[in-house]
Coordinates of N, CA and C and ligand atoms in Angstrom, one line a residue:
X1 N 81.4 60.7 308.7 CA 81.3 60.2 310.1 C 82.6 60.4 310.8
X2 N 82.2 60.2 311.8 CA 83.6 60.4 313.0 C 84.6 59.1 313.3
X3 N 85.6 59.6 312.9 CA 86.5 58.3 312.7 C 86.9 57.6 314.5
X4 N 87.1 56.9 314.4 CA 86.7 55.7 315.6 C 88.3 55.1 316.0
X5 N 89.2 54.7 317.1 CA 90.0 53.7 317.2 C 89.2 51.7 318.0
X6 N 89.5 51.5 317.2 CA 89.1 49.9 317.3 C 90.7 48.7 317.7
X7 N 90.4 48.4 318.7 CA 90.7 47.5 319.9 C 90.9 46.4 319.0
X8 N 91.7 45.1 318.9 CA 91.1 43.8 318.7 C 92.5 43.3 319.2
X9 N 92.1 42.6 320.6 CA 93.1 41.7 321.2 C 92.5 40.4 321.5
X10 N 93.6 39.6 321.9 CA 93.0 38.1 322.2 C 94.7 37.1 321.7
X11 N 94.1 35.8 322.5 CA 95.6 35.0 322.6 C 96.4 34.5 321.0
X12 N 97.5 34.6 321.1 CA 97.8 34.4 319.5 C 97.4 33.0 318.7
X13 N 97.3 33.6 317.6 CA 96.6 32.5 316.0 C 95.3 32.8 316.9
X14 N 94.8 33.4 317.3 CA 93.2 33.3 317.5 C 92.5 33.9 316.4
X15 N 93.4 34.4 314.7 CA 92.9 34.8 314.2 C 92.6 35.9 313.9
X16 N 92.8 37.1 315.3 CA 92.6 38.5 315.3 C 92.9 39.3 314.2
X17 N 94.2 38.9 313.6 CA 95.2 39.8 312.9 C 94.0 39.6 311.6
X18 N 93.7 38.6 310.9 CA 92.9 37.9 310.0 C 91.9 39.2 309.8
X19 N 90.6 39.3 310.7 CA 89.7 39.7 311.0 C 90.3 41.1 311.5
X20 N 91.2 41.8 311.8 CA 91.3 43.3 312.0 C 91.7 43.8 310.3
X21 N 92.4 43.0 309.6 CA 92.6 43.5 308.4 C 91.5 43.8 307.2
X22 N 90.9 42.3 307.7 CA 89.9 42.5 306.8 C 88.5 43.8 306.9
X23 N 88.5 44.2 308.4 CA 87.1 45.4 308.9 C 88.2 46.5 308.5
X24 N 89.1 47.1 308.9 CA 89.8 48.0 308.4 C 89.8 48.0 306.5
X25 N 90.2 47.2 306.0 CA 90.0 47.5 304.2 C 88.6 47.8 304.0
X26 N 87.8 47.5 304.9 CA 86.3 47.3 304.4 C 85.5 49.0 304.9
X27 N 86.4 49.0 306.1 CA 85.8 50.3 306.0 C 87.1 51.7 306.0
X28 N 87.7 51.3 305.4 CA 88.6 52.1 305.0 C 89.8 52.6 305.9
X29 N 90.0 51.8 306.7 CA 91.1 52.2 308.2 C 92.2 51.7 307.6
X30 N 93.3 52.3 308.7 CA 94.7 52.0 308.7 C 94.7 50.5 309.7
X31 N 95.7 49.8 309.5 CA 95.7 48.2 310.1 C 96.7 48.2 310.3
X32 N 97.0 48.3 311.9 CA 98.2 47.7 312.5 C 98.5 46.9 313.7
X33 N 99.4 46.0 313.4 CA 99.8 44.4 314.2 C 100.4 45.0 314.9
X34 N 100.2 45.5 316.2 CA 101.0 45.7 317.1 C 102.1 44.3 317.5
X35 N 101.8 43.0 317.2 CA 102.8 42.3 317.3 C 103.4 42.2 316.6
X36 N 103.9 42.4 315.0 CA 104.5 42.5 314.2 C 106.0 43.3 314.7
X37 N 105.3 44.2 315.8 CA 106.3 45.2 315.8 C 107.4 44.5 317.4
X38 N 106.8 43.8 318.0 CA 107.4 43.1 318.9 C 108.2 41.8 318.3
X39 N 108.1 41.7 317.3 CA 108.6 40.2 316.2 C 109.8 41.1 316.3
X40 N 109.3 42.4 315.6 CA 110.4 42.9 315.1 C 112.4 43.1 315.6
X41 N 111.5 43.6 316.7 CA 112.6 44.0 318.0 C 113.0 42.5 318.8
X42 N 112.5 41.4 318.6 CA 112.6 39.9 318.8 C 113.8 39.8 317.3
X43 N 113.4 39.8 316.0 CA 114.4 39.4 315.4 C 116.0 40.3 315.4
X44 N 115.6 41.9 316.0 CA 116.7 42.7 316.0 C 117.9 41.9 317.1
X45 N 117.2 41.3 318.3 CA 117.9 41.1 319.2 C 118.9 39.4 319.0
X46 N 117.6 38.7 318.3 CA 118.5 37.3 317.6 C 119.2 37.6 316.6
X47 N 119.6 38.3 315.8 CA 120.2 38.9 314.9 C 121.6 39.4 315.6
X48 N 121.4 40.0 316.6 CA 123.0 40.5 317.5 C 123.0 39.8 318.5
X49 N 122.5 38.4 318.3 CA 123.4 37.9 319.2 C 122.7 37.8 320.9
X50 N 121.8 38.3 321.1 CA 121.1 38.3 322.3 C 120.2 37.8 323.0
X51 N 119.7 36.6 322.2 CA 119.2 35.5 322.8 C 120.0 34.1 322.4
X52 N 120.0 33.7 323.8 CA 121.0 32.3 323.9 C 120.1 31.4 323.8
X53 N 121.3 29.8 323.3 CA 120.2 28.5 323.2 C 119.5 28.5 323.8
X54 N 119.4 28.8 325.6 CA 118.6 28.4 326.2 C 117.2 29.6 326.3
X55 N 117.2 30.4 325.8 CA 116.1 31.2 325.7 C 116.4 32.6 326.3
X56 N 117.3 32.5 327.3 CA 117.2 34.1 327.9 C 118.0 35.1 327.2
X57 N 117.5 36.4 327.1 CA 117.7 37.5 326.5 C 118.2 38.3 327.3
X58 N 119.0 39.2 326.9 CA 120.6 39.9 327.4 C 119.5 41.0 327.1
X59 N 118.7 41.1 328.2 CA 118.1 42.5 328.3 C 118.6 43.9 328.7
X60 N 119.7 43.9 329.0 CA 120.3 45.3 329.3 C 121.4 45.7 327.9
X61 N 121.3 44.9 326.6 CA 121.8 45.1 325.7 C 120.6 45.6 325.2
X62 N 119.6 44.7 324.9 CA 118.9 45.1 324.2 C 118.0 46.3 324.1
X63 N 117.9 46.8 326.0 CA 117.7 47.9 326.2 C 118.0 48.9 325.9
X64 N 119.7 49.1 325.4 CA 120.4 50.0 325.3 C 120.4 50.3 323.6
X65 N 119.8 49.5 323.1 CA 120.0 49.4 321.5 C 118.5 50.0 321.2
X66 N 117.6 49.9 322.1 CA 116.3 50.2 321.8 C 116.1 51.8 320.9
X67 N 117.1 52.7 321.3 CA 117.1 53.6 320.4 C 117.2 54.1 318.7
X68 N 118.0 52.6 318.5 CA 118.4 52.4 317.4 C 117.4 51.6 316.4
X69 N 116.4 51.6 317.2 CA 115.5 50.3 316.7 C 114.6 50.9 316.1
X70 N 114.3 51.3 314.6 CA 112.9 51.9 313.9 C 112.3 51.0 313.6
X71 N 110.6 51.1 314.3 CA 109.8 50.2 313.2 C 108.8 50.7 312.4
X72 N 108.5 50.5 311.5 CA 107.6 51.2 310.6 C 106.5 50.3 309.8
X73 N 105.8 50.8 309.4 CA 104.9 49.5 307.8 C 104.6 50.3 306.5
X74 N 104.8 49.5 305.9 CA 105.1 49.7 304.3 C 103.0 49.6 304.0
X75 N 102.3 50.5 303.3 CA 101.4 50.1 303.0 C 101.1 49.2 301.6
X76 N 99.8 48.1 302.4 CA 99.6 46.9 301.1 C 99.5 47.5 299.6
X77 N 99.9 46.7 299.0 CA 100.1 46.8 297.3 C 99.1 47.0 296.9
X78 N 97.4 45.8 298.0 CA 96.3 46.1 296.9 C 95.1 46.2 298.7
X79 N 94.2 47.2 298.6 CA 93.7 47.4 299.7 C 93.4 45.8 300.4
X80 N 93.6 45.9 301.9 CA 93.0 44.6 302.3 C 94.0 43.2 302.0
X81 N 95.5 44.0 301.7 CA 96.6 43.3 301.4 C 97.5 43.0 302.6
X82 N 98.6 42.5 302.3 CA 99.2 42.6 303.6 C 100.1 43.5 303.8
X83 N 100.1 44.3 304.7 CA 101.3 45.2 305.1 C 102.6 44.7 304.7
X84 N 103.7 45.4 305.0 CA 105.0 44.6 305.3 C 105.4 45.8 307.1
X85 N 106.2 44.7 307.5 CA 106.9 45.5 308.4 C 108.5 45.5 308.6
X86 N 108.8 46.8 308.7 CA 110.1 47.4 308.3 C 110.8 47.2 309.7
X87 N 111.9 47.1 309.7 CA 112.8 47.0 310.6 C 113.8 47.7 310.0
X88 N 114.2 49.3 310.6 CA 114.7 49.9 310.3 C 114.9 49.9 308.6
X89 N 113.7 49.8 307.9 CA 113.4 50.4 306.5 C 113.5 49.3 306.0
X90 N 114.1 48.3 306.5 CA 114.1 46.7 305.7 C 113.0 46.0 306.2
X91 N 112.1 45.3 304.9 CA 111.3 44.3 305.0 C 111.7 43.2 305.5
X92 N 111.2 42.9 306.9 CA 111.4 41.6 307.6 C 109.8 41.0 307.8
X93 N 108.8 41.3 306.9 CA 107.6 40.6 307.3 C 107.6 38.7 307.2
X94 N 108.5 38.7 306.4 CA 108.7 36.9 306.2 C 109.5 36.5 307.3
X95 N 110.5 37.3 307.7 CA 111.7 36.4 308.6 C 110.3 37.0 310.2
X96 N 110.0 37.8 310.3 CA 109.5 37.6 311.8 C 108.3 37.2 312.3
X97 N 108.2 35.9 310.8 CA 106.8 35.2 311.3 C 107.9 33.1 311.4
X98 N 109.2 33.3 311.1 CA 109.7 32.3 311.4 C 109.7 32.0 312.9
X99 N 109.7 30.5 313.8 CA 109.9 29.7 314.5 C 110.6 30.3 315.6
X100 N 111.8 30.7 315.2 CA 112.6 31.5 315.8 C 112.5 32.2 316.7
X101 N 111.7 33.0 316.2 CA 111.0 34.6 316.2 C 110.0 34.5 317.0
X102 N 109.1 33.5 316.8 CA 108.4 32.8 317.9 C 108.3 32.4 318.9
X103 N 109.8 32.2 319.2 CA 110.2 31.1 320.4 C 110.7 31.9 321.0
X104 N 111.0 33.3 321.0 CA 111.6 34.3 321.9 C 110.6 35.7 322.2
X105 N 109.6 35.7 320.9 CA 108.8 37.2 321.0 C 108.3 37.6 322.8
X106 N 107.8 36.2 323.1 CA 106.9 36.7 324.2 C 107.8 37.1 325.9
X107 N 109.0 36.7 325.6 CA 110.2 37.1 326.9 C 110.2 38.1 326.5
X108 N 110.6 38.5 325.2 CA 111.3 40.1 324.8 C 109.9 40.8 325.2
X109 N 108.8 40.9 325.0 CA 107.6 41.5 325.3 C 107.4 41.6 326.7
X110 N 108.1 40.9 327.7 CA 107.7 41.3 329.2 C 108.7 42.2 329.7
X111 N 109.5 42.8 328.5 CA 110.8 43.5 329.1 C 109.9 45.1 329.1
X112 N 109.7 46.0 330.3 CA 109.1 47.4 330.2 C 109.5 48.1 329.5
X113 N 110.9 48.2 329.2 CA 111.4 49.3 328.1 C 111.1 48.9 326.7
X114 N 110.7 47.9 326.6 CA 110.4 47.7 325.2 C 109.3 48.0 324.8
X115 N 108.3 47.5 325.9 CA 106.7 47.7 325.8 C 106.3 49.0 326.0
X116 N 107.2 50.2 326.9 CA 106.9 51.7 326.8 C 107.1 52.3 325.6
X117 N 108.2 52.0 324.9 CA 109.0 52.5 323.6 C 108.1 51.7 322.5
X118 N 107.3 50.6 322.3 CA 106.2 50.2 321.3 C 104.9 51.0 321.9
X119 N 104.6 51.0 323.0 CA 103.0 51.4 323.3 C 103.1 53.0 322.7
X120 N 104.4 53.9 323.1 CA 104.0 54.7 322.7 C 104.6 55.4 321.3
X121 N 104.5 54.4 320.8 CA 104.8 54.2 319.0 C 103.3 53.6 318.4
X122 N 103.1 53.2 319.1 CA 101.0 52.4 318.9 C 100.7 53.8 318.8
X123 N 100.5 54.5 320.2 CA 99.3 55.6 320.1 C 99.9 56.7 319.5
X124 N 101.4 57.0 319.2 CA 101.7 57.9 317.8 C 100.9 57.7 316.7
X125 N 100.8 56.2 316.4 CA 100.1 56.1 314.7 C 98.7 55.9 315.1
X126 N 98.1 56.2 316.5 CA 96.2 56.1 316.3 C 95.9 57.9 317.0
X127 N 97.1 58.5 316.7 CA 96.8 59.9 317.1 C 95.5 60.4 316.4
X128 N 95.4 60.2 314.8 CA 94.8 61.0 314.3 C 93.2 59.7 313.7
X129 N 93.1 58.8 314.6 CA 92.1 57.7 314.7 C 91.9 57.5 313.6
X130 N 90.6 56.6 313.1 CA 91.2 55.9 311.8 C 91.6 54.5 312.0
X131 N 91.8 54.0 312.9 CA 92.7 52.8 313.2 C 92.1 51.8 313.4
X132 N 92.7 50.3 313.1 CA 92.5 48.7 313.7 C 93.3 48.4 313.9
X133 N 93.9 47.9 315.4 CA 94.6 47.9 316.0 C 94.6 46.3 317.0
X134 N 95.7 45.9 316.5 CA 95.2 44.1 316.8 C 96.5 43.7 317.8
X135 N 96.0 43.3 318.8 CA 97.3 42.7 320.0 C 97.2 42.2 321.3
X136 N 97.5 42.5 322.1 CA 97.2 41.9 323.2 C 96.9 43.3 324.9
X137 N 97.1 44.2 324.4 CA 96.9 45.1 325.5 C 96.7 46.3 325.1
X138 N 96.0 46.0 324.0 CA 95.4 47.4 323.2 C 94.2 48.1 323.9
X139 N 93.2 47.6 324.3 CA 92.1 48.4 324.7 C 92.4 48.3 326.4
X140 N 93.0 47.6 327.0 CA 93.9 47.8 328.5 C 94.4 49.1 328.3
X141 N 95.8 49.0 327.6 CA 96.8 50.4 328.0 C 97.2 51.3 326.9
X142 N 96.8 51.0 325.7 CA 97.4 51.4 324.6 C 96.5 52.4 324.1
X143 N 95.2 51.6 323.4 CA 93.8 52.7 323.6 C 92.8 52.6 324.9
X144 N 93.2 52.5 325.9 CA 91.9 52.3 326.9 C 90.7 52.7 326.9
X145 N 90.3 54.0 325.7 CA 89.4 55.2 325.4 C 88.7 54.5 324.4
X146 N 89.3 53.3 323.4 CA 89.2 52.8 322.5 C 87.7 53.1 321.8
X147 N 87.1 53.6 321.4 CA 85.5 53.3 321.0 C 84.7 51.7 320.7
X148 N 85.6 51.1 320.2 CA 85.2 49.6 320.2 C 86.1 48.9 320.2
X149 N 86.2 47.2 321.3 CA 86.7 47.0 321.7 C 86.8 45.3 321.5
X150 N 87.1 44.3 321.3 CA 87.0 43.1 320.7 C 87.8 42.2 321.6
X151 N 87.6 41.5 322.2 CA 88.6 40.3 322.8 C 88.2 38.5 321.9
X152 N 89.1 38.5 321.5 CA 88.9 37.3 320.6 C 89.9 35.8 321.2
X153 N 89.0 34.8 321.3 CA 89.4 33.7 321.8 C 89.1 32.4 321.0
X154 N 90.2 31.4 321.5 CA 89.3 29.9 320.5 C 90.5 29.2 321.4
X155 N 90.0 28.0 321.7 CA 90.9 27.0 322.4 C 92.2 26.9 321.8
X156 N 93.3 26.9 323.0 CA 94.7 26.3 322.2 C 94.7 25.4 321.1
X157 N 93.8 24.5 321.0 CA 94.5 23.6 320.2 C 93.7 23.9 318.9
X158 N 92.4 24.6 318.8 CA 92.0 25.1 317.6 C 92.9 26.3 316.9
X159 N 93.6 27.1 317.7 CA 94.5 28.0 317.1 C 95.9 27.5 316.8
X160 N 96.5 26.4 317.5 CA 97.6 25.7 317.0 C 97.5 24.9 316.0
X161 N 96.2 24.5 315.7 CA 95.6 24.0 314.6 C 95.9 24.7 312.9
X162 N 95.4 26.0 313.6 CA 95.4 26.7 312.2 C 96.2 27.5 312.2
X163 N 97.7 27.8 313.1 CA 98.6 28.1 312.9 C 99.9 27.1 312.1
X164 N 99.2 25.7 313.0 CA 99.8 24.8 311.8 C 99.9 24.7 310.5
X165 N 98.5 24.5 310.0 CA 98.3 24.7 308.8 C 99.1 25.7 307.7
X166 N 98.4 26.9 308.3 CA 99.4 28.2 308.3 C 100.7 27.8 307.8
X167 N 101.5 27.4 308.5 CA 103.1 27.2 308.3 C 103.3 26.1 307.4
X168 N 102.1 24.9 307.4 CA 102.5 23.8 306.6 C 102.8 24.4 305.3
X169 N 101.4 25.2 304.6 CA 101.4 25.9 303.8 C 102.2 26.8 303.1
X170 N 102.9 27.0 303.9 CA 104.3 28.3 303.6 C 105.6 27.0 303.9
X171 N 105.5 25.8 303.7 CA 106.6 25.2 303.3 C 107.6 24.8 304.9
X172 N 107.2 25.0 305.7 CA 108.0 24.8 307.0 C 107.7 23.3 307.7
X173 N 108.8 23.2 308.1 CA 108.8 21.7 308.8 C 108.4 21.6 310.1
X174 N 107.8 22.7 310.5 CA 107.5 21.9 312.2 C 106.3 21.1 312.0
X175 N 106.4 20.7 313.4 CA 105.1 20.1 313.9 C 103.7 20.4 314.2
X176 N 102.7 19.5 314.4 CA 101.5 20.3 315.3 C 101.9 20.8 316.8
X177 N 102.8 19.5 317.7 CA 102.9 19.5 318.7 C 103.9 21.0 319.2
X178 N 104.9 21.2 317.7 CA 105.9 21.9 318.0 C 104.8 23.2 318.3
X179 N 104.1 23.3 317.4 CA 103.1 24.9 317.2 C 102.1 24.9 318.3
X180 N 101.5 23.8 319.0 CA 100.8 23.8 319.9 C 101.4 24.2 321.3
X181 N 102.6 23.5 321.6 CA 103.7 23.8 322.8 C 103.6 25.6 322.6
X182 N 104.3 25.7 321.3 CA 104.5 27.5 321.5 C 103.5 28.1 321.8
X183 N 102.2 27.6 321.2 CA 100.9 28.9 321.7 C 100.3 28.8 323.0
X184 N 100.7 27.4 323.8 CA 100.6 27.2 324.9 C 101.6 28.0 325.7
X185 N 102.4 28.1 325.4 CA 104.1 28.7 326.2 C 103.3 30.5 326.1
X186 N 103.4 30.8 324.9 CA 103.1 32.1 325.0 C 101.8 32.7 325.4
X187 N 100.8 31.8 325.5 CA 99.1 31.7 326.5 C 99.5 32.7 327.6
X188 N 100.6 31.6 328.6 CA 100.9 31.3 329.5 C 101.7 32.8 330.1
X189 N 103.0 33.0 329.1 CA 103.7 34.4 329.3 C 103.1 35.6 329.3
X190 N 102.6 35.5 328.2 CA 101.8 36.7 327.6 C 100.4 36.9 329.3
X191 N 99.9 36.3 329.4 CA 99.0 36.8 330.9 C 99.3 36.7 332.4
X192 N 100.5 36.0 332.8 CA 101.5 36.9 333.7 C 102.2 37.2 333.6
X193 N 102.4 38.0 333.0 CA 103.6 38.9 333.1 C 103.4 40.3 333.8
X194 N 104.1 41.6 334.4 CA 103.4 41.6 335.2 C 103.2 43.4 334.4
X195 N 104.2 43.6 333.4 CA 103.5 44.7 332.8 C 102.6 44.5 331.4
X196 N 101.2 44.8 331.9 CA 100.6 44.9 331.2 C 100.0 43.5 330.5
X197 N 99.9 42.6 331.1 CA 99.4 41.4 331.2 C 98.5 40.9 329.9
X198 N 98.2 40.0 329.5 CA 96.9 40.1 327.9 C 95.8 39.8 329.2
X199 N 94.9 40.7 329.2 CA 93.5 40.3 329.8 C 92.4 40.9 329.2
X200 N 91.5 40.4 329.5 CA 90.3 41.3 328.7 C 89.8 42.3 329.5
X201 N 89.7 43.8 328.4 CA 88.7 44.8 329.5 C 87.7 44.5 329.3
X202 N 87.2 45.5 330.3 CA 85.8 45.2 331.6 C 84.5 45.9 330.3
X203 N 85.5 46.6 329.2 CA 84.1 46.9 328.3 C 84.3 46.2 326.7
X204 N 84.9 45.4 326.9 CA 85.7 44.6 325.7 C 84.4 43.9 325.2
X205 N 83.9 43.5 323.8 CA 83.3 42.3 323.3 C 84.1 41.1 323.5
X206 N 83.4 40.0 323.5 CA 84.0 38.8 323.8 C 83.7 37.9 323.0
X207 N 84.5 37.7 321.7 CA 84.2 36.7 320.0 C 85.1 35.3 320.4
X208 N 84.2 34.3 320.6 CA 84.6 32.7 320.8 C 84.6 32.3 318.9
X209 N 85.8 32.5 318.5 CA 85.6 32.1 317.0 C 86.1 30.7 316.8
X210 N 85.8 29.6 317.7 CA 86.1 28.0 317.5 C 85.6 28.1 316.4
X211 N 84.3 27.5 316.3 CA 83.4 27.3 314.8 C 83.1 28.2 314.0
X212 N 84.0 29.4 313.9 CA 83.1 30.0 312.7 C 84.2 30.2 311.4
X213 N 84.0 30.0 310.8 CA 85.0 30.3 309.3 C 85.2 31.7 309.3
X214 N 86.2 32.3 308.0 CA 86.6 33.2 308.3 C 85.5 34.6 307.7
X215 N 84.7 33.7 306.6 CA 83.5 34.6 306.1 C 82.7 35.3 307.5
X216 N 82.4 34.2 308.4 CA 81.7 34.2 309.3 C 81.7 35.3 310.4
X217 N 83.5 35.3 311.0 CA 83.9 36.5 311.6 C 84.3 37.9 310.9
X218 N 84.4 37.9 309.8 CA 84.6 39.0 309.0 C 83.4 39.7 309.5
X219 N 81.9 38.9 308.8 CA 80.9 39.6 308.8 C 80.1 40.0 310.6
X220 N 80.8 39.4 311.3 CA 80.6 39.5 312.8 C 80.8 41.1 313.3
X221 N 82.1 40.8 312.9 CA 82.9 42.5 313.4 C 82.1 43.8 312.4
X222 N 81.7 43.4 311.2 CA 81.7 44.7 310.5 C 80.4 45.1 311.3
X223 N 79.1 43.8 311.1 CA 78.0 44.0 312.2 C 78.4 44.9 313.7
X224 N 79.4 44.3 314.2 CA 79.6 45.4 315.5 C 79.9 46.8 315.0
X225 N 80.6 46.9 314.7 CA 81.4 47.9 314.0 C 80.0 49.1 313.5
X226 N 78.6 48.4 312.5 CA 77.8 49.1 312.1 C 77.0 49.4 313.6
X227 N 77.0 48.3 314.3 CA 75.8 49.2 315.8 C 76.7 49.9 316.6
X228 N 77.8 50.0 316.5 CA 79.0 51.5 317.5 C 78.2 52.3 316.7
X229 N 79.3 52.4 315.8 CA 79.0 53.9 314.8 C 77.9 54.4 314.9
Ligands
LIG1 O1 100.2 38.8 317.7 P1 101.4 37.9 317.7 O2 101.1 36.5 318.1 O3 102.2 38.0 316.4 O4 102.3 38.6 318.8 C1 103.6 38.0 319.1 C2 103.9 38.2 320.6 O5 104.1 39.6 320.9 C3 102.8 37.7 321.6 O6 102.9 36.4 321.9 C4 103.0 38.6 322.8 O7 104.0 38.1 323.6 C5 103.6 39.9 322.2 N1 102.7 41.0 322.1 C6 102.4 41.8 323.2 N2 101.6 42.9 323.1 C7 101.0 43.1 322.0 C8 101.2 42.3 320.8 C9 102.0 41.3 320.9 O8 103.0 41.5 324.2 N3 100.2 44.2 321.9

């Protein structure tokens, strides 16, 4: 059959990333976190020094460094595993899921030179289709052509919920309130901003995954996935 690019955007911890990994191993695609790669260029910039306590980013540094900035992904160990993502050939998939990294991704993402220089590093790697593609302005500007298209949502406090968890899990001391404030803060960034905004397109699916487990949306998407095709 005719290989397909597949869309899956929606607000963060809504789970997307979860559910694009899993339809990609299942049906044999390449899986990429378009925000992984925005983390990335977030930890390059706290790393030299370019975001201050107070949050603002020395964006005409970081602009200027943008050339220097490779990102790449290492494929999983075992299909349906997790990637890693390279920052200039080093594994930073641990450091750019820290608090940190968090607390600055979504300013560094409204900067245009960054988002030109990732978007068209996106449609470099879905040149040859094949792809699941999880983010926030994927089937908007990245694939707009996309063949299937997914917008995935769940209330802030159900996805700060299970982003909490998430982190409890992995041994970190924040809070609910601390994880709830940030997905609210980045809700907020992330859909005015004014390039390239998270909104849903006009031919997007639209998956409310409050109540469903993760069995439940796995087998959701593969069902869409079989009536495209
Ligand atoms: O998906 P994740 O929550 O890891 O993305 C981190 C941040 O990167 C988002 O809050 C958003 O600001 C930005 N992002 C984006 N466009 C994408 C993917 C992520 O602006 N396609």
């Amino acid at each position: 059959t005719n290989k397909i690019i597949i869309a899956i955007d929606g607000f963060s911890s809504s789970g997307k990333s979860t559910m694009a990994r899993a339809l990609a191993a299942a049906i044999g695609y390449r899986y990429i976190d378009s925000g992984a790669m925005y983390r990335a260029v977030t930890l390059w910039a706290i790393r030299n020094g370019m975001v201050s306590d107070n949050g603002t980013i020395d964006t005409d540094r970081l602009v200027a460094d943008l050339p220097k900035i490779n990102i790449d992904f290492a494929a999983p160990d075992t299909p349906g595993g997790k990637q890693a993502t390279l920052l200039n050939g080093e594994n930073v998939e641990t450091e750019i899921r820290h608090m940190a990294v968090s607390n600055a991704v979504s300013p560094v993402a409204t900067i245009p030179q960054v988002r030109s220089r990732l978007v068209a590093l996106q449609q470099q790697m879905g040149k040859e289709k094949g792809i699941v593609m999880d983010g926030r302005d994927i089937g908007t500007t990245v694939f707009p052509d996309a063949e299937m298209k997914v917008f995935v949502g769940a209330s802030a406090q159900t996805r700060a919920q299970r982003r909490f968890l998430e982190l409890e899990e992995k041994g970190s001391a924040v809070t609910y309130e601390e994880v709830l404030n940030n997905v609210v803060q980045r809700d907020h960034i992330d859909q005015t901003r004014t390039e390239s905004p998270l909104r849903q397109a006009d031919d997007a699916i639209v998956l409310d995954n409050s109540t469903m487990s993760v069995e439940q949306q796995d087998k959701w998407l593969l069902d869409l996935y079989h009536k495209i095709i």
